[in-house]
Tab-separated table of C-alpha atoms and ligand atoms in Angstrom:
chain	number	residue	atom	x	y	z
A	30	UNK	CA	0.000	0.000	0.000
A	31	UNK	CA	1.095	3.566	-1.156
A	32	UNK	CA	1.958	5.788	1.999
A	33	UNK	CA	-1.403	8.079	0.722
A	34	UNK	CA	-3.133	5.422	1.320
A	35	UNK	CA	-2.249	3.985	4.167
A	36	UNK	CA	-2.823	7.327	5.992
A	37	UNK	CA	-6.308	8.057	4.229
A	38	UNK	CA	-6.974	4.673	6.212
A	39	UNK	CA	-5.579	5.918	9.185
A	40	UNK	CA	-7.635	8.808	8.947
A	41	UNK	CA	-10.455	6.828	8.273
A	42	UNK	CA	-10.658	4.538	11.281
A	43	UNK	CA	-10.154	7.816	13.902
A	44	UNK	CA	-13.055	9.578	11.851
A	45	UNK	CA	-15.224	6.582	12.332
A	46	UNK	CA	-14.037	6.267	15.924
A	47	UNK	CA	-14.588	9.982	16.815
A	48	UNK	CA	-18.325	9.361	15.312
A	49	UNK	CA	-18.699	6.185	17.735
A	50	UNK	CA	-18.046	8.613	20.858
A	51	UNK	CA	-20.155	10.854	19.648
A	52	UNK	CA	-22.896	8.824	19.185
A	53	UNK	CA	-21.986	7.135	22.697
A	54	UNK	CA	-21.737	10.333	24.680
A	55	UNK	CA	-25.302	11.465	23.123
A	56	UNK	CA	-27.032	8.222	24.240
A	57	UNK	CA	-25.140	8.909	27.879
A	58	UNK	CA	-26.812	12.383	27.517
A	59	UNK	CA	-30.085	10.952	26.847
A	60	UNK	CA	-29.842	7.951	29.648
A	61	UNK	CA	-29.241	10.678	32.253
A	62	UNK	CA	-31.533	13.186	31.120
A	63	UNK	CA	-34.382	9.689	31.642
A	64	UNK	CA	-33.051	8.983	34.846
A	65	UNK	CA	-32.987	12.252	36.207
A	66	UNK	CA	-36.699	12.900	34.422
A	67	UNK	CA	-37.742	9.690	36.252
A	68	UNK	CA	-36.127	10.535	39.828
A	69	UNK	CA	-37.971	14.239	39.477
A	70	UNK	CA	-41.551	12.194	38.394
A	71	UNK	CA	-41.504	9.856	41.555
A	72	UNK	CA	-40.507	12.705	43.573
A	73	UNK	CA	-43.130	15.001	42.442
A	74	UNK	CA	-45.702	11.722	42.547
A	75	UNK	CA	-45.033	11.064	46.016
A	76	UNK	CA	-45.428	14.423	46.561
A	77	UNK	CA	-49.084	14.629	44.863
A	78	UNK	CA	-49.894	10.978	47.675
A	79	UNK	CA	-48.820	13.409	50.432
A	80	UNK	CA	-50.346	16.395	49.470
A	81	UNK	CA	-54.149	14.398	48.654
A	82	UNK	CA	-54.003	12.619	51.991
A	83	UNK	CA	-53.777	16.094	54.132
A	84	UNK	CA	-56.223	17.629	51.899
A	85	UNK	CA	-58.108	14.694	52.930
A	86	UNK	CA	-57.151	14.609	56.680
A	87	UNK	CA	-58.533	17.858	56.691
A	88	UNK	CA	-62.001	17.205	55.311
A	89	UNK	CA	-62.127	14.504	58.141
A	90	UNK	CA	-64.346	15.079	61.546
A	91	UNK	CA	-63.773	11.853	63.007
A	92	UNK	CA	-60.498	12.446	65.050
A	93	UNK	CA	-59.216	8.644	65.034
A	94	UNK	CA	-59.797	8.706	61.322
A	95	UNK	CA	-57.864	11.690	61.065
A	96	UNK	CA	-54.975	10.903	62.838
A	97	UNK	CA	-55.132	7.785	60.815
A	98	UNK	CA	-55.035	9.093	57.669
A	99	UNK	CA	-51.775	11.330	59.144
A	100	UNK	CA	-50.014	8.243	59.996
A	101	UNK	CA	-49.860	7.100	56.593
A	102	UNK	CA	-48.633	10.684	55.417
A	103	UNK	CA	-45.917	10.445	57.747
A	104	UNK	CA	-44.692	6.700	56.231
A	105	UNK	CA	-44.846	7.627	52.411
A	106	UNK	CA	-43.208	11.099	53.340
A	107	UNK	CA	-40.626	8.596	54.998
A	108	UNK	CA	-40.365	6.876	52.253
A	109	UNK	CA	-40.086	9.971	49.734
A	110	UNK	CA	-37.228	11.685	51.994
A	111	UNK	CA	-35.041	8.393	50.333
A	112	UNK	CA	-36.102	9.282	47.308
A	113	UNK	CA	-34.937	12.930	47.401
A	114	UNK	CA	-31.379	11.369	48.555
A	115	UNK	CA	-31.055	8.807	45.524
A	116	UNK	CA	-29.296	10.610	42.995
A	117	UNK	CA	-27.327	12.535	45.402
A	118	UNK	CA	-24.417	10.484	45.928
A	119	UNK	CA	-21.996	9.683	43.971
A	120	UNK	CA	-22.786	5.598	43.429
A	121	UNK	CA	-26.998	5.332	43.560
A	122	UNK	CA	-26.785	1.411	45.061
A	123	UNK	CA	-25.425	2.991	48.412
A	124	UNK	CA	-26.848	5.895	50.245
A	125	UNK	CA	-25.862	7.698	53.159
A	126	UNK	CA	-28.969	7.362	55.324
A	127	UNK	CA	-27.252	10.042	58.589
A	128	UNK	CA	-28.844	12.525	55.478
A	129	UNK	CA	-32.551	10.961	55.690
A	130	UNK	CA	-32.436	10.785	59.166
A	131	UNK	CA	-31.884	14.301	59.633
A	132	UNK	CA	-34.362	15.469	57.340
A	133	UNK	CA	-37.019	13.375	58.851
A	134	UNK	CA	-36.053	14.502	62.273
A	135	UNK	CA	-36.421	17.958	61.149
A	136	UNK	CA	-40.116	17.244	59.615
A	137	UNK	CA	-41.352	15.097	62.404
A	138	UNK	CA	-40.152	17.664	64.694
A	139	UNK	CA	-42.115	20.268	62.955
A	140	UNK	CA	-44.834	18.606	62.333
A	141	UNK	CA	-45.275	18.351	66.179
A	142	UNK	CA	-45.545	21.962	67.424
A	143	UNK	CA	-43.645	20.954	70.748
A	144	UNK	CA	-40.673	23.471	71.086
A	145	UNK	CA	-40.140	21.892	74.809
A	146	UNK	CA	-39.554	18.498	73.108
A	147	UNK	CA	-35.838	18.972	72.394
A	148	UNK	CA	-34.810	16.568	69.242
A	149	UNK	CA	-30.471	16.002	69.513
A	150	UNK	CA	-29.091	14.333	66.548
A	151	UNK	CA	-25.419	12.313	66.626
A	152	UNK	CA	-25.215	10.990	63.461
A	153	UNK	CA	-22.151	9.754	61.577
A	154	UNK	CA	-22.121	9.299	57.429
A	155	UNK	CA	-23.249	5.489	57.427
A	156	UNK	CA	-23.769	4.635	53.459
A	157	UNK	CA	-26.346	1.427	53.256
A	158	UNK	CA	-27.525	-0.296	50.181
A	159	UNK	CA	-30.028	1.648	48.842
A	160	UNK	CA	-32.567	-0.948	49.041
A	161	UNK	CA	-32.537	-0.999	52.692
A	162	UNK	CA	-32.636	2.505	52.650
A	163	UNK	CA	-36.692	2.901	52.897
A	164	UNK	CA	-37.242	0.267	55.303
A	165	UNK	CA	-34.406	2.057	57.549
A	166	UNK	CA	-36.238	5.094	57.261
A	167	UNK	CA	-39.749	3.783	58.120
A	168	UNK	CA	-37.831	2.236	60.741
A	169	UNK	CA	-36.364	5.512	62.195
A	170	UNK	CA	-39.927	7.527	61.472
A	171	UNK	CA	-42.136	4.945	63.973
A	172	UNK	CA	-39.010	4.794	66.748
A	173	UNK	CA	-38.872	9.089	66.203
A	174	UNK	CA	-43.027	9.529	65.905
A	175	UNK	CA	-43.461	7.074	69.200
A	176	UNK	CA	-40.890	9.067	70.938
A	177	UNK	CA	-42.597	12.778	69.915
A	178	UNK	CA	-46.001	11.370	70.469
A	179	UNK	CA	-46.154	9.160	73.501
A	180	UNK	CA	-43.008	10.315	75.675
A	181	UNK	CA	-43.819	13.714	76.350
A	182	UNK	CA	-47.600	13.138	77.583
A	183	UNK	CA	-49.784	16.740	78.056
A	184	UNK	CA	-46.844	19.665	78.117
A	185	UNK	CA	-44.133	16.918	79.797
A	186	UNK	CA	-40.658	18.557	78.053
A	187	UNK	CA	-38.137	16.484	77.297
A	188	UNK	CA	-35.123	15.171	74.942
A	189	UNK	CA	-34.868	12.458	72.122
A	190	UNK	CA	-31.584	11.458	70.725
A	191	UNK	CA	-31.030	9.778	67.916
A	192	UNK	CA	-27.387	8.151	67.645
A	193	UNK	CA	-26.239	6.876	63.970
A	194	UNK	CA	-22.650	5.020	63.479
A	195	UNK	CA	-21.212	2.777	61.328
A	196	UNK	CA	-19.455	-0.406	62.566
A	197	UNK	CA	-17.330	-3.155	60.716
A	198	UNK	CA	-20.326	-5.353	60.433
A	199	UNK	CA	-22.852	-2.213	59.487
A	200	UNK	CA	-24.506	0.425	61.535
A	201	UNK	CA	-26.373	1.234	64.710
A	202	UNK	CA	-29.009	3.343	65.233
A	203	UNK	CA	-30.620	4.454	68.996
A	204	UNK	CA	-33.645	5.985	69.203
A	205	UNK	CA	-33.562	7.394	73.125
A	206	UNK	CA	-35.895	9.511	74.900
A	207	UNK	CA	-36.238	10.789	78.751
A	208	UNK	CA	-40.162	10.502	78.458
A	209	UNK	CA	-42.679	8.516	80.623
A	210	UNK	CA	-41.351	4.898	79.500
A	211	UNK	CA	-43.859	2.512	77.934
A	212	UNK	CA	-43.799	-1.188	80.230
A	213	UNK	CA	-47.473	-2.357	79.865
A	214	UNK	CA	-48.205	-1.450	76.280
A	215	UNK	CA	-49.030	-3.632	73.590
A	216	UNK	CA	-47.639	-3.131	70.212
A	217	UNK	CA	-49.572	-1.049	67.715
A	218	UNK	CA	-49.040	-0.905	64.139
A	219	UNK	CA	-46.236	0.829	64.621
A	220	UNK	CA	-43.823	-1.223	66.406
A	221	UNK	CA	-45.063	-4.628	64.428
A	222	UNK	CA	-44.073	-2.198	61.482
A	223	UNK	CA	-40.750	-2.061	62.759
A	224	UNK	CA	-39.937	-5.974	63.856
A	225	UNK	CA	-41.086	-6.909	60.171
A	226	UNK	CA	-38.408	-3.765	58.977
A	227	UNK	CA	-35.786	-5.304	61.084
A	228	UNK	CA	-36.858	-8.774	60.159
A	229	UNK	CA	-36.435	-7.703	56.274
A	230	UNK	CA	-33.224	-5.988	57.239
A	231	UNK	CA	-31.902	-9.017	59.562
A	232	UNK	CA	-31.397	-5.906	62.066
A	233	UNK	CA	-31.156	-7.104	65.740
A	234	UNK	CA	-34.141	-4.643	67.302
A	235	UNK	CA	-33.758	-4.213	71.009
A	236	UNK	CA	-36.404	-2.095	72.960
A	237	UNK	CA	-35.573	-0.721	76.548
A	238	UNK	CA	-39.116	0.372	77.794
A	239	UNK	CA	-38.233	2.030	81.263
A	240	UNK	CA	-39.164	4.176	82.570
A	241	UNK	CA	-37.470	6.482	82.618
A	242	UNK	CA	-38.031	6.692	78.924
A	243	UNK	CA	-37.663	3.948	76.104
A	244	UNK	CA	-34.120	2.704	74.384
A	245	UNK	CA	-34.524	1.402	71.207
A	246	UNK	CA	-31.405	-0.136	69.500
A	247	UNK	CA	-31.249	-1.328	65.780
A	248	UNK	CA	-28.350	-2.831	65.045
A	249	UNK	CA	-27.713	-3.141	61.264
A	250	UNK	CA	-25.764	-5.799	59.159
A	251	UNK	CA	-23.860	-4.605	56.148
A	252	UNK	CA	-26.219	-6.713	53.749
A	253	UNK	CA	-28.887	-5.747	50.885
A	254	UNK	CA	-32.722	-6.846	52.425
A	255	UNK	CA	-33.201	-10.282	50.186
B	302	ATP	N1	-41.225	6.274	73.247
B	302	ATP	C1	-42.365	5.926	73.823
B	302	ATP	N2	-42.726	6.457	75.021
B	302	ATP	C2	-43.878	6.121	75.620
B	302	ATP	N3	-44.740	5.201	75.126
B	302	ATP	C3	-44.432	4.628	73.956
B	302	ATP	C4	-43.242	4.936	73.240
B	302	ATP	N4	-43.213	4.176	72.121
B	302	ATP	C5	-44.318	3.442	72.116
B	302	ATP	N5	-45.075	3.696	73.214
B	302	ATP	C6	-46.340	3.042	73.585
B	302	ATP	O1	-46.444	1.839	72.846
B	302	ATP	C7	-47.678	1.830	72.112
B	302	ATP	C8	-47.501	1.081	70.809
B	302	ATP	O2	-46.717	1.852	69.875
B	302	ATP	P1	-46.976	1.662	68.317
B	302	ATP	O3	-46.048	2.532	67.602
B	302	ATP	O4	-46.922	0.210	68.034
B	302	ATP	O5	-48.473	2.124	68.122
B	302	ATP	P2	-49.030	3.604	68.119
B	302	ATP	O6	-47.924	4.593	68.116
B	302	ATP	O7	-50.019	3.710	69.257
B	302	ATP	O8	-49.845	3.656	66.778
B	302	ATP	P3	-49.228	3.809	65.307
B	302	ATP	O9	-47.748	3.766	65.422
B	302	ATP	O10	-49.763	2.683	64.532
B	302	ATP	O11	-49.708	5.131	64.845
B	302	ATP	C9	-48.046	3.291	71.956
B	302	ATP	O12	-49.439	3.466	71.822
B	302	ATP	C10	-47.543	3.900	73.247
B	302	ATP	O13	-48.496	3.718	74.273
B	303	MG	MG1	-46.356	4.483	66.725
């Protein structure tokens, strides 16, 4: 082969090379710009669930049903605080769940009205799997909403601390409040919530019901729920 033509080959191979990348990079472009357009749909969907059950809540007399219908807020919005977190890390199949637990903290705080209920937060990063991400957080909203709702009976102030750390084997988190204690009470739908969260998790759940106040202990393996 003349030399001309050996470098109009040359020249052809990088040309259709350079129009591989291209074509590459653009359907990079457009996988992102879908999973980005996705993340913002459930986000704003989960939203829409949240926003029709207080509309609802509010239309209710009945105050059981009410509360009720609250309850369930509070769990999908526990679920959707994972969902704001997904895409914020750098690798989407682990997430660093000290984020969700302070953002839920800060809502379920809120949503109380109690500024004598003091809410201290000790959290180091701890990245889980992302699919035991929303079971962790339903976890941490029952342990939190018990604490805020059944510690600090009538005007009773008081502290909750919630502890986060990672260990070799995975993570603890404490739930621990200086309230009335709870010996004598049966499990609601709450706390059965929580043993079939840990179950799924193959968390070791430990609940200290004083009094004075209740110690609840998750500890966390480093494993994906099956
Ligand atoms: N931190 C706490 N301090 C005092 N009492 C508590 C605490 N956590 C739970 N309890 C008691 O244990 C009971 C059962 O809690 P559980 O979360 O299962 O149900 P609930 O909170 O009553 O209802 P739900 O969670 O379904 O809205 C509560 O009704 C309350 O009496
Ligand atoms: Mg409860």
């Amino acid at each position: 082969m003349s030399d001309l033509a050996a470098r109009r080959q040359r020249e052809a191979r990088a040309e259709a090379l350079e129009a591989r990348v291209r074509t590459l990079e653009q359907a990079l472009e457009l996988k992102t710009a879908m999973l980005r357009e996705v993340d913002h749909r459930t986000r704003n969907n989960l939203q829409l669930i949240c926003s029709l059950m207080l509309l609802q809540s509010r239309r209710l007399q009945d105050e059981a049903a009410r509360r009720a219908v609250r309850t369930t807020l509070e769990r999908v919005n526990a679920v959707a605080a994972v969902q704001r977190h997904l895409l914020q890390g750098e690798d989407p199949r682990r997430l660093d769940v000290a984020n969700i637990v302070r953002d839920l903290a800060s809502d379920l705080a809120a949503a109380t009205g109690r500024s004598e209920i003091a809410v201290r937060l000790e959290l180091e990063p701890v990245a889980l799997p992302s699919a035991s991400a929303a079971p962790f957080s339903l976890v941490v909203n029952e342990l939190l909403g018990n604490a805020l709702k059944h510690a600090f009976p009538g005007e009773r102030a008081g502290l909750v601390s919630i502890g986060l750390r990672g260990t070799a084997g995975g993570a603890v988190l404490s739930v621990v409040d200086d309230g009335v204690g709870m010996s004598g009470h049966t499990p609601g739908l709450g706390l059965t919530i929580v043993e079939l969260l840990c179950q799924q998790l193959r968390a070791k759940l430990a609940i200290a019901p004083g009094p004075p106040g209740v110690q609840a202990t998750v500890r966390l393996a480093d494993e994906p729920p099956g």
